[in-house]
XYZ file of N, CA and C in Angstrom:
726
model
N 7.510 10.109 27.752
C 6.499 9.123 28.163
C 5.501 8.903 27.029
N 5.176 7.632 26.753
C 4.275 7.321 25.653
C 2.823 7.564 26.049
N 2.021 7.952 25.061
C 0.624 8.300 25.287
C -0.206 7.045 25.543
N -1.081 7.086 26.541
C -1.960 5.957 26.851
C -3.428 6.323 26.667
N -3.704 7.453 26.054
C -5.077 7.922 25.865
C -5.682 7.316 24.600
N -6.789 6.593 24.774
C -7.467 5.986 23.626
C -8.061 7.053 22.712
N -8.690 8.069 23.305
C -9.304 9.126 22.499
C -8.254 9.881 21.693
N -7.076 10.088 22.282
C -5.998 10.770 21.561
C -5.519 9.929 20.389
N -5.471 8.605 20.582
C -5.054 7.713 19.502
C -6.048 7.747 18.350
N -7.341 7.730 18.679
C -8.375 7.796 17.639
C -8.293 9.121 16.896
N -8.185 10.212 17.646
C -8.143 11.542 17.034
C -6.946 11.687 16.106
N -5.776 11.240 16.575
C -4.586 11.379 15.739
C -4.660 10.469 14.516
N -5.242 9.278 14.672
C -5.406 8.390 13.528
C -6.282 9.010 12.457
N -7.394 9.611 12.882
C -8.287 10.285 11.933
C -7.594 11.487 11.307
N -6.878 12.252 12.134
C -6.198 13.452 11.629
C -5.127 13.096 10.604
N -4.335 12.083 10.897
C -3.314 11.662 9.939
C -3.944 11.080 8.679
N -5.060 10.359 8.856
C -5.740 9.796 7.695
C -6.301 10.858 6.772
N -6.750 11.964 7.349
C -7.326 13.049 6.548
C -6.263 13.933 5.910
N -5.012 13.621 6.131
C -3.931 14.389 5.529
C -3.570 13.876 4.152
N -2.290 13.868 3.867
C -1.801 13.478 2.546
C -2.185 12.058 2.137
N -2.184 11.060 3.046
C -2.585 9.714 2.618
C -3.954 9.664 1.961
N -4.916 10.421 2.501
C -6.257 10.431 1.920
C -6.242 10.989 0.508
N -5.500 12.054 0.294
C -5.414 12.660 -1.040
C -4.816 11.672 -2.034
N -3.736 11.010 -1.628
C -3.067 10.055 -2.501
C -3.980 8.883 -2.821
N -4.618 8.321 -1.803
C -5.487 7.160 -2.003
C -6.698 7.532 -2.847
N -7.294 8.688 -2.581
C -8.456 9.121 -3.366
C -8.089 9.240 -4.843
N -6.955 9.876 -5.120
C -6.531 10.060 -6.509
C -6.204 8.729 -7.174
N -5.510 7.848 -6.451
C -5.140 6.554 -7.017
C -6.369 5.715 -7.317
N -7.297 5.656 -6.384
C -8.496 4.854 -6.587
C -9.434 5.475 -7.613
N -9.336 6.784 -7.809
C -10.086 7.404 -8.903
C -9.589 6.865 -10.238
N -8.277 6.653 -10.322
C -7.722 6.039 -11.524
C -8.245 4.637 -11.731
N -8.346 3.859 -10.645
C -8.897 2.507 -10.767
C -10.372 2.555 -11.144
N -11.116 3.497 -10.559
C -12.530 3.614 -10.896
C -12.745 3.869 -12.376
N -11.900 4.704 -12.960
C -11.988 4.967 -14.400
C -11.633 3.723 -15.201
N -10.623 2.987 -14.741
C -10.239 1.746 -15.409
C -11.344 0.704 -15.305
N -12.057 0.691 -14.176
C -13.127 -0.284 -13.968
C -14.246 -0.124 -14.990
N -14.499 1.100 -15.410
C -15.525 1.331 -16.432
C -15.131 0.644 -17.731
N -13.854 0.775 -18.107
C -13.364 0.191 -19.351
C -13.436 -1.329 -19.339
N -13.305 -1.927 -18.165
C -13.257 -3.386 -18.074
C -14.597 -4.012 -17.712
N -15.670 -3.218 -17.715
C -17.013 -3.769 -17.566
C -17.531 -3.912 -16.153
N -16.902 -3.284 -15.173
C -17.390 -3.334 -13.798
C -18.588 -2.401 -13.637
N -19.486 -2.757 -12.731
C -20.485 -1.796 -12.283
C -19.850 -0.944 -11.178
N -20.516 0.144 -10.814
C -19.974 1.007 -9.760
C -19.866 0.251 -8.439
N -20.865 -0.594 -8.137
C -20.841 -1.373 -6.900
C -19.698 -2.378 -6.916
N -19.489 -3.051 -8.041
C -18.400 -4.022 -8.146
C -17.042 -3.350 -7.987
N -16.905 -2.172 -8.560
C -15.637 -1.442 -8.439
C -15.367 -1.064 -6.988
N -16.411 -0.592 -6.288
C -16.249 -0.222 -4.877
C -15.929 -1.443 -4.020
N -16.597 -2.573 -4.302
C -16.329 -3.803 -3.556
C -14.915 -4.308 -3.816
N -14.434 -4.131 -5.045
C -13.058 -4.529 -5.359
C -12.070 -3.737 -4.517
N -12.362 -2.463 -4.325
C -11.492 -1.629 -3.493
C -11.493 -2.099 -2.043
N -12.677 -2.404 -1.514
C -12.789 -2.821 -0.113
C -12.192 -4.209 0.117
N -12.479 -5.147 -0.777
C -12.099 -6.545 -0.552
C -10.675 -6.865 -0.981
N -10.185 -6.199 -2.020
C -8.814 -6.451 -2.478
C -7.854 -5.455 -1.828
N -8.181 -4.180 -1.899
C -7.436 -3.096 -1.235
C -5.948 -3.137 -1.565
N -5.658 -3.329 -2.842
C -4.273 -3.332 -3.319
C -4.325 -3.042 -4.811
N -3.769 -1.920 -5.220
C -3.910 -1.483 -6.596
C -3.452 -2.515 -7.632
N -2.266 -3.136 -7.486
C -1.870 -4.134 -8.493
C -2.868 -5.281 -8.597
N -3.373 -5.739 -7.443
C -4.360 -6.807 -7.453
C -5.667 -6.376 -8.090
N -6.089 -5.153 -7.828
C -7.326 -4.649 -8.421
C -7.197 -4.500 -9.932
N -6.062 -3.986 -10.391
C -5.840 -3.841 -11.831
C -5.788 -5.207 -12.496
N -5.096 -6.161 -11.855
C -5.019 -7.517 -12.405
C -6.404 -8.142 -12.493
N -7.215 -7.956 -11.465
C -8.559 -8.509 -11.464
C -9.410 -7.916 -12.579
N -9.315 -6.602 -12.763
C -10.100 -5.943 -13.804
C -9.708 -6.426 -15.198
N -8.408 -6.510 -15.449
C -7.945 -6.908 -16.780
C -8.225 -8.382 -17.057
N -8.043 -9.236 -16.050
C -8.298 -10.664 -16.241
C -9.785 -10.944 -16.404
N -10.603 -10.206 -15.696
C -12.044 -10.388 -15.851
C -12.480 -9.975 -17.248
N -11.922 -8.881 -17.734
C -12.248 -8.433 -19.091
C -11.853 -9.483 -20.124
N -10.764 -10.218 -19.840
C -10.296 -11.249 -20.762
C -11.077 -12.546 -20.621
N -12.017 -12.617 -19.674
C -12.829 -13.813 -19.505
C -12.147 -14.924 -18.729
N -11.204 -14.584 -17.865
C -10.469 -15.582 -17.085
C -11.382 -16.243 -16.055
N -11.152 -17.539 -15.803
C -11.929 -18.266 -14.807
C -11.722 -17.662 -13.416
N -12.744 -17.817 -12.584
C -12.723 -17.193 -11.261
C -11.561 -17.684 -10.405
N -11.297 -18.996 -10.426
C -10.212 -19.533 -9.597
C -8.855 -18.966 -10.015
N -8.637 -18.872 -11.319
C -7.379 -18.312 -11.824
C -7.290 -16.833 -11.470
N -8.414 -16.142 -11.572
C -8.451 -14.714 -11.252
C -8.096 -14.481 -9.784
N -8.688 -15.275 -8.894
C -8.402 -15.125 -7.464
C -6.944 -15.432 -7.157
N -6.390 -16.441 -7.832
C -4.985 -16.787 -7.622
C -4.079 -15.641 -8.065
N -4.400 -15.050 -9.213
C -3.591 -13.941 -9.729
C -3.639 -12.735 -8.794
N -4.819 -12.445 -8.269
C -4.965 -11.320 -7.336
C -4.159 -11.576 -6.062
N -4.195 -12.812 -5.583
C -3.445 -13.165 -4.371
C -1.944 -13.024 -4.586
N -1.466 -13.507 -5.738
C -0.039 -13.423 -6.037
C 0.400 -11.960 -6.157
N -0.460 -11.139 -6.775
C -0.124 -9.723 -6.948
C 0.000 -8.997 -5.615
N -0.655 -9.542 -4.580
C -0.635 -8.887 -3.267
C 0.352 -9.514 -2.294
N 1.110 -10.517 -2.752
C 2.059 -11.201 -1.870
C 3.113 -10.244 -1.338
N 3.405 -9.197 -2.091
C 4.449 -8.254 -1.672
C 4.128 -7.603 -0.338
N 2.848 -7.636 0.062
C 2.459 -7.037 1.337
C 2.785 -7.931 2.534
N 3.109 -9.206 2.287
C 3.335 -10.130 3.397
C 4.467 -9.683 4.322
N 5.651 -9.323 3.801
C 6.708 -8.847 4.712
C 6.315 -7.573 5.459
N 5.580 -6.691 4.774
C 5.146 -5.454 5.419
C 4.167 -5.751 6.551
N 3.209 -6.659 6.287
C 2.223 -7.005 7.315
C 2.888 -7.683 8.503
N 3.870 -8.539 8.219
C 4.577 -9.236 9.296
C 5.314 -8.253 10.201
N 6.023 -7.310 9.590
C 6.753 -6.318 10.390
C 5.798 -5.403 11.144
N 4.659 -5.082 10.528
C 3.685 -4.214 11.191
C 3.091 -4.889 12.423
N 2.807 -6.191 12.316
C 2.213 -6.903 13.443
C 3.154 -6.973 14.645
N 4.457 -6.921 14.396
C 5.395 -6.900 15.525
C 5.287 -5.595 16.308
N 4.754 -4.556 15.674
C 4.621 -3.244 16.318
C 3.258 -3.075 16.976
N 2.187 -3.461 16.276
C 0.836 -3.203 16.788
C 0.087 -4.466 17.202
N 0.618 -5.637 16.853
C -0.111 -6.879 17.118
C -0.362 -7.151 18.584
N 0.583 -6.815 19.446
C 0.423 -7.090 20.878
C -0.697 -6.268 21.501
N -1.114 -5.205 20.830
C -2.192 -4.371 21.352
C -3.570 -4.820 20.921
N -3.644 -5.916 20.165
C -4.933 -6.399 19.650
C -5.641 -7.343 20.610
N -4.958 -7.755 21.661
C -5.568 -8.672 22.611
C -5.330 -10.124 22.238
N -5.962 -11.011 23.003
C -5.782 -12.441 22.792
C -7.090 -13.094 22.366
N -6.993 -14.396 22.069
C -8.183 -15.147 21.709
C -8.669 -14.844 20.308
N -9.892 -15.295 20.030
C -10.474 -15.136 18.695
C -10.625 -13.666 18.333
N -11.051 -12.863 19.292
C -11.241 -11.431 19.027
C -9.928 -10.760 18.662
N -8.874 -11.109 19.387
C -7.567 -10.522 19.103
C -7.049 -10.908 17.734
N -7.167 -12.193 17.398
C -6.714 -12.631 16.077
C -7.575 -12.044 14.971
N -8.877 -11.883 15.255
C -9.749 -11.256 14.264
C -9.341 -9.823 13.981
N -8.999 -9.082 15.044
C -8.559 -7.696 14.867
C -7.244 -7.642 14.105
N -6.346 -8.583 14.372
C -5.088 -8.639 13.621
C -5.348 -8.848 12.134
N -6.280 -9.740 11.813
C -6.605 -10.007 10.410
C -7.189 -8.761 9.741
N -8.047 -8.056 10.466
C -8.652 -6.838 9.918
C -7.586 -5.776 9.670
N -6.704 -5.576 10.638
C -5.654 -4.565 10.494
C -4.683 -4.923 9.380
N -4.376 -6.223 9.244
C -3.486 -6.649 8.165
C -4.132 -6.411 6.808
N -5.446 -6.661 6.718
C -6.140 -6.425 5.447
C -6.214 -4.939 5.126
N -6.442 -4.114 6.131
C -6.576 -2.671 5.910
C -5.245 -1.988 5.635
N -4.147 -2.687 5.875
C -2.829 -2.096 5.642
C -2.643 -1.771 4.169
N -2.018 -0.656 3.916
C -1.679 -0.266 2.546
C -0.289 0.353 2.550
N 0.222 0.598 1.373
C 1.546 1.216 1.273
C 1.559 2.604 1.904
N 0.398 3.248 1.950
C 0.323 4.596 2.514
C 0.287 4.596 4.032
N -0.383 3.597 4.608
C -0.565 3.579 6.058
C 0.537 2.819 6.793
N 1.227 1.939 6.102
C 2.254 1.120 6.760
C 3.348 1.951 7.448
N 3.937 2.963 6.775
C 4.977 3.749 7.466
C 4.460 4.437 8.727
N 3.215 4.926 8.675
C 2.645 5.598 9.846
C 2.408 4.606 10.977
N 1.977 3.397 10.627
C 1.787 2.372 11.644
C 3.088 1.982 12.318
N 4.160 1.899 11.533
C 5.459 1.535 12.094
C 5.973 2.619 13.042
N 5.656 3.868 12.744
C 6.126 4.972 13.585
C 5.291 5.160 14.848
N 4.129 4.503 14.910
C 3.248 4.694 16.067
C 3.872 4.184 17.360
N 4.852 3.275 17.250
C 5.514 2.748 18.450
C 6.254 3.833 19.209
N 6.614 4.906 18.513
C 7.357 5.989 19.158
C 6.469 6.816 20.088
N 5.144 6.762 19.866
C 4.247 7.664 20.594
C 3.255 6.955 21.520
N 2.923 5.694 21.210
C 1.836 5.035 21.933
C 2.243 3.703 22.542
N 1.494 3.323 23.557
C 1.587 1.979 24.116
C 0.909 1.006 23.140
N 1.180 -0.306 23.267
C 0.666 -1.274 22.290
C -0.834 -1.172 22.009
N -1.664 -1.067 23.050
C -3.116 -1.008 22.843
C -3.506 0.210 22.020
N -2.918 1.354 22.322
C -3.241 2.587 21.604
C -2.713 2.566 20.166
N -1.638 1.828 19.924
C -1.125 1.707 18.551
C -2.161 1.055 17.649
N -2.766 -0.028 18.140
C -3.778 -0.727 17.346
C -4.987 0.166 17.089
N -5.407 0.914 18.102
C -6.552 1.814 17.951
C -6.225 2.934 16.970
N -5.041 3.516 17.126
C -4.594 4.567 16.201
C -4.600 4.055 14.765
N -4.053 2.863 14.567
C -3.922 2.344 13.206
C -5.283 1.989 12.617
N -6.188 1.475 13.428
C -7.530 1.162 12.939
C -8.243 2.429 12.482
N -8.170 3.492 13.279
C -8.800 4.762 12.901
C -8.197 5.309 11.612
N -6.873 5.255 11.517
C -6.176 5.720 10.318
C -6.638 4.962 9.080
N -6.693 3.635 9.184
C -7.028 2.806 8.024
C -8.487 2.952 7.609
N -9.381 3.106 8.576
C -10.794 3.273 8.236
C -11.024 4.562 7.453
N -10.321 5.611 7.829
C -10.416 6.866 7.076
C -9.895 6.669 5.657
N -8.773 5.963 5.530
C -8.147 5.785 4.218
C -8.977 4.901 3.296
N -9.542 3.811 3.827
C -10.326 2.931 2.963
C -11.643 3.596 2.565
N -12.175 4.454 3.436
C -13.359 5.237 3.062
C -13.027 6.186 1.917
N -11.870 6.841 2.012
C -11.421 7.721 0.924
C -11.207 6.925 -0.355
N -10.699 5.691 -0.222
C -10.498 4.847 -1.394
C -11.800 4.507 -2.089
N -12.826 4.182 -1.309
C -14.142 3.881 -1.891
C -14.736 5.106 -2.583
N -14.641 6.247 -1.930
C -15.163 7.481 -2.531
C -14.403 7.830 -3.803
N -13.081 7.634 -3.782
C -12.283 7.892 -4.974
C -12.646 6.959 -6.113
N -12.887 5.685 -5.789
C -13.279 4.715 -6.813
C -14.584 5.116 -7.477
N -15.564 5.474 -6.665
C -16.871 5.861 -7.200
C -16.764 7.152 -8.006
N -15.989 8.119 -7.499
C -15.809 9.382 -8.227
C -15.130 9.142 -9.568
N -14.082 8.333 -9.575
C -13.391 8.025 -10.822
C -14.264 7.260 -11.790
N -15.103 6.383 -11.255
C -16.005 5.589 -12.106
C -16.972 6.495 -12.855
N -17.568 7.432 -12.143
C -18.570 8.300 -12.769
C -17.944 9.421 -13.603
N -16.658 9.698 -13.378
C -15.983 10.742 -14.155
C -15.130 10.158 -15.273
N -15.250 8.851 -15.501
C -14.362 8.171 -16.451
C -14.428 8.762 -17.847
N -15.613 9.119 -18.283
C -15.765 9.634 -19.645
C -15.195 11.040 -19.798
N -14.932 11.712 -18.674
C -14.435 13.083 -18.731
C -12.938 13.185 -18.461
N -12.316 12.074 -18.036
C -10.886 12.087 -17.730
C -10.079 11.586 -18.918
N -9.027 12.306 -19.321
C -8.151 11.819 -20.394
C -7.493 10.503 -19.984
N -7.270 9.627 -20.946
C -6.686 8.318 -20.645
C -5.306 8.451 -20.005
N -4.514 9.412 -20.462
C -3.178 9.591 -19.888
C -3.253 9.991 -18.422
N -4.233 10.808 -18.073
C -4.390 11.216 -16.676
C -4.757 10.016 -15.810
N -5.588 9.129 -16.339
C -5.969 7.922 -15.606
C -4.739 7.085 -15.293
N -3.850 6.935 -16.284
C -2.628 6.143 -16.075
C -1.717 6.809 -15.039
N -1.656 8.137 -15.081
C -0.822 8.865 -14.116
C -1.345 8.658 -12.695
N -2.655 8.687 -12.522
C -3.247 8.512 -11.199
C -2.877 7.163 -10.590
N -2.767 6.139 -11.436
C -2.431 4.802 -10.944
C -1.017 4.737 -10.383
N -0.152 5.669 -10.811
C 1.247 5.639 -10.375
C 1.523 6.551 -9.185
N 0.527 7.310 -8.745
C 0.741 8.226 -7.626
C 1.103 7.466 -6.357
N 0.429 6.347 -6.124
C 0.642 5.588 -4.888
C 2.073 5.078 -4.725
N 2.643 4.378 -5.729
C 4.035 3.930 -5.551
C 5.032 5.075 -5.422
N 4.750 6.201 -6.081
C 5.636 7.359 -5.945
C 5.586 7.893 -4.511
N 4.381 7.961 -3.953
C 4.216 8.432 -2.573
C 4.942 7.513 -1.596
N 4.827 6.186 -1.805
C 5.511 5.243 -0.924
C 7.019 5.434 -0.986
N 7.541 5.647 -2.186
C 8.986 5.857 -2.334
C 9.440 7.088 -1.564
N 8.644 8.153 -1.641
C 8.980 9.387 -0.923
C 8.935 9.162 0.588
N 7.934 8.407 1.054
C 7.815 8.119 2.483
C 9.009 7.316 2.982
N 9.434 6.325 2.189
C 10.562 5.487 2.598
C 11.855 6.289 2.636
N 12.038 7.138 1.630
C 13.238 7.978 1.606
C 13.230 8.936 2.793
N 12.052 9.436 3.129
C 11.933 10.358 4.252
C 12.221 9.726 5.602
N 12.254 8.389 5.648
C 12.545 7.705 6.910
C 13.975 7.943 7.366
N 14.847 8.354 6.430
C 16.212 8.701 6.796
C 17.199 7.557 6.771
N 16.755 6.350 6.442
C 17.661 5.209 6.369
C 18.448 5.267 5.063
N 19.775 5.260 5.185
C 20.609 5.353 3.990
C 20.405 4.157 3.063
N 20.247 2.970 3.642
C 20.051 1.775 2.820
C 18.769 1.873 2.007
N 17.719 2.461 2.603
C 16.450 2.628 1.893
C 16.609 3.612 0.742
N 17.299 4.729 1.002
C 17.522 5.728 -0.043
C 18.284 5.127 -1.224
N 19.342 4.378 -0.925
C 20.128 3.748 -1.990
C 19.277 2.741 -2.758
N 18.466 1.975 -2.041
C 17.614 0.974 -2.685
C 16.602 1.617 -3.627
N 15.989 2.718 -3.188
C 15.001 3.412 -4.023
C 15.654 3.964 -5.287
N 16.821 4.593 -5.132
C 17.521 5.164 -6.289
C 17.936 4.068 -7.264
N 18.505 2.982 -6.746
C 18.915 1.878 -7.613
C 17.714 1.236 -8.300
N 16.635 1.035 -7.551
C 15.437 0.441 -8.135
C 14.856 1.293 -9.252
N 14.834 2.621 -9.036
C 14.335 3.527 -10.074
C 15.227 3.512 -11.308
N 16.546 3.439 -11.085
C 17.484 3.410 -12.213
C 17.395 2.103 -12.994
N 17.140 1.009 -12.285
C 17.064 -0.298 -12.943
C 15.721 -0.542 -13.625
N 14.702 0.247 -13.266
C 13.368 0.030 -13.810
C 13.287 -0.014 -15.328
N 13.709 1.052 -16.033
C 13.602 1.054 -17.504
C 14.369 -0.078 -18.190
N 15.666 -0.310 -17.862
C 16.365 -1.405 -18.545
C 15.782 -2.779 -18.227
N 15.305 -2.991 -17.003
C 14.701 -4.280 -16.655
C 13.382 -4.488 -17.392
N 12.650 -3.392 -17.622
C 11.402 -3.501 -18.385
C 11.686 -3.877 -19.838
N 12.759 -3.311 -20.395
C 13.142 -3.675 -21.761
C 13.601 -5.129 -21.829
N 14.230 -5.585 -20.760
C 14.688 -6.969 -20.714
C 13.521 -7.939 -20.596
N 12.539 -7.587 -19.767
C 11.364 -8.437 -19.584
C 10.197 -7.571 -19.129
N 9.203 -7.410 -19.980
C 8.050 -6.591 -19.624
C 7.204 -7.249 -18.536
N 7.287 -8.584 -18.411
C 6.501 -9.298 -17.403
C 7.140 -9.237 -16.019
N 8.467 -9.324 -15.970
C 9.162 -9.412 -14.684
C 10.089 -8.225 -14.425
N 9.989 -7.180 -15.249
C 10.888 -6.040 -15.116
C 10.808 -5.357 -13.767
N 9.586 -5.118 -13.273
C 9.416 -4.439 -11.984
C 9.977 -5.296 -10.851
N 9.703 -6.609 -10.922
C 10.211 -7.519 -9.896
C 11.736 -7.536 -9.884
N 12.340 -7.599 -11.069
C 13.801 -7.628 -11.163
C 14.417 -6.321 -10.670
N 13.769 -5.193 -11.017
C 14.281 -3.891 -10.574
C 14.204 -3.765 -9.053
N 13.093 -4.202 -8.475
C 12.953 -4.150 -7.022
C 13.937 -5.058 -6.313
N 14.109 -6.268 -6.854
C 15.054 -7.212 -6.258
C 16.488 -6.689 -6.358
N 16.825 -6.148 -7.524
C 18.174 -5.615 -7.713
C 18.434 -4.386 -6.873
N 17.444 -3.476 -6.816
C 17.606 -2.255 -6.026
C 17.718 -2.541 -4.540
N 16.823 -3.394 -4.020
C 16.860 -3.724 -2.597
C 18.126 -4.459 -2.199
N 18.515 -5.437 -3.014
C 19.739 -6.194 -2.722
C 20.971 -5.303 -2.820
N 20.987 -4.448 -3.859
C 22.120 -3.541 -4.030
C 22.253 -2.566 -2.880
N 21.117 -2.014 -2.422
C 21.152 -1.091 -1.292
C 21.668 -1.752 -0.025
N 21.247 -2.994 0.202
C 21.703 -3.730 1.389
C 23.204 -3.999 1.331
N 23.670 -4.487 0.178
C 25.089 -4.832 0.033
C 25.969 -3.590 0.158
N 25.582 -2.514 -0.519
C 26.378 -1.285 -0.477
C 26.457 -0.737 0.944
N 25.335 -0.768 1.661
C 25.326 -0.268 3.038
C 26.212 -1.111 3.948
N 26.151 -2.432 3.790
C 26.993 -3.313 4.603
C 28.475 -3.076 4.333
N 28.823 -2.928 3.053
C 30.229 -2.684 2.700
C 30.701 -1.351 3.279
N 29.840 -0.321 3.184
C 30.206 1.000 3.705
C 30.407 0.964 5.220
N 29.564 0.219 5.934
C 29.705 0.121 7.387
C 30.998 -0.590 7.767
N 31.316 -1.651 7.067
C 32.561 -2.375 7.359
C 33.782 -1.514 7.065
N 33.694 -0.732 5.987
C 34.820 0.124 5.609
C 35.044 1.213 6.655
N 33.941 1.778 7.195
C 34.068 2.826 8.211
C 34.595 2.273 9.536
N 34.220 1.044 9.860
C 34.639 0.461 11.136
C 36.065 -0.077 11.115
N 36.611 -0.278 9.912
C 37.965 -0.853 9.810
C 39.049 0.222 9.870
C-alpha cells in the first residue's frame, strides 16, 4: 500500500536530500563558485545564478559569455539552449508527480516551480517516488527534496567563491565533473540494460567525438551512445524472442 502521509513525504524528502545528492551538489556548485570569481561575478551574482539557472552547463556558459562581453539577449539564449537537455527529463517527471500539484493557476505554478528545481541529481529520486507515494505526496516529497538540494547548491556556490584563491585550478575542474558522473552512476543503478549500454557507449565515444569536434563532441557522444543502446537492446530482445 502506498504512503498517504504528508509529514512522511516531507521527512523522507529532506532525509534523501541531506544524503549523497547534497554532497554532490555542494561540491559541484563549489566548483562553479570558484569559476565565478575568475569571470568577474560578485558572491551575490554567483548565488543568484545558481538559484535562477540551476543547471551547471548553463551557469558555466553564462559565466564565460559574460566574461567575453556578450550581449544580454545572446547570453540568455545560450543559457536556455544549454538547458534544453532537461526538457525530456522534466516532461517525464511531470507524468509522475504533476497530477499531485492540483489544478488551476496554483497547480500550474507548482508544476513550474518543480520543473525549475529539477536537477540531474533529483530527477531519478522523483521518478522512483511513484513506487511509494500517492500523487499528492509525490509532489510534496519532491518539493522538500529539491529545496534541500538548491539550498546546498547556494551554500556550495558561496563556499567555493570565497575559497577560490585556496583551491587548485585542477580541483575546480574536477568538481565541475562530479555531477555528470553521479548521474551516470544513478542511471546505471536503475538496472535497465539499455541505460547501462548507453552509458558505456557514450563514455567510449566521448574522447574520439571530442577530437572530431570540440564544440559538438559531447552532443555526438550522447546521441551515439543513447541511440546505440536503444538499437542493441531492441535487437537483443528480438533475438531472444525468436
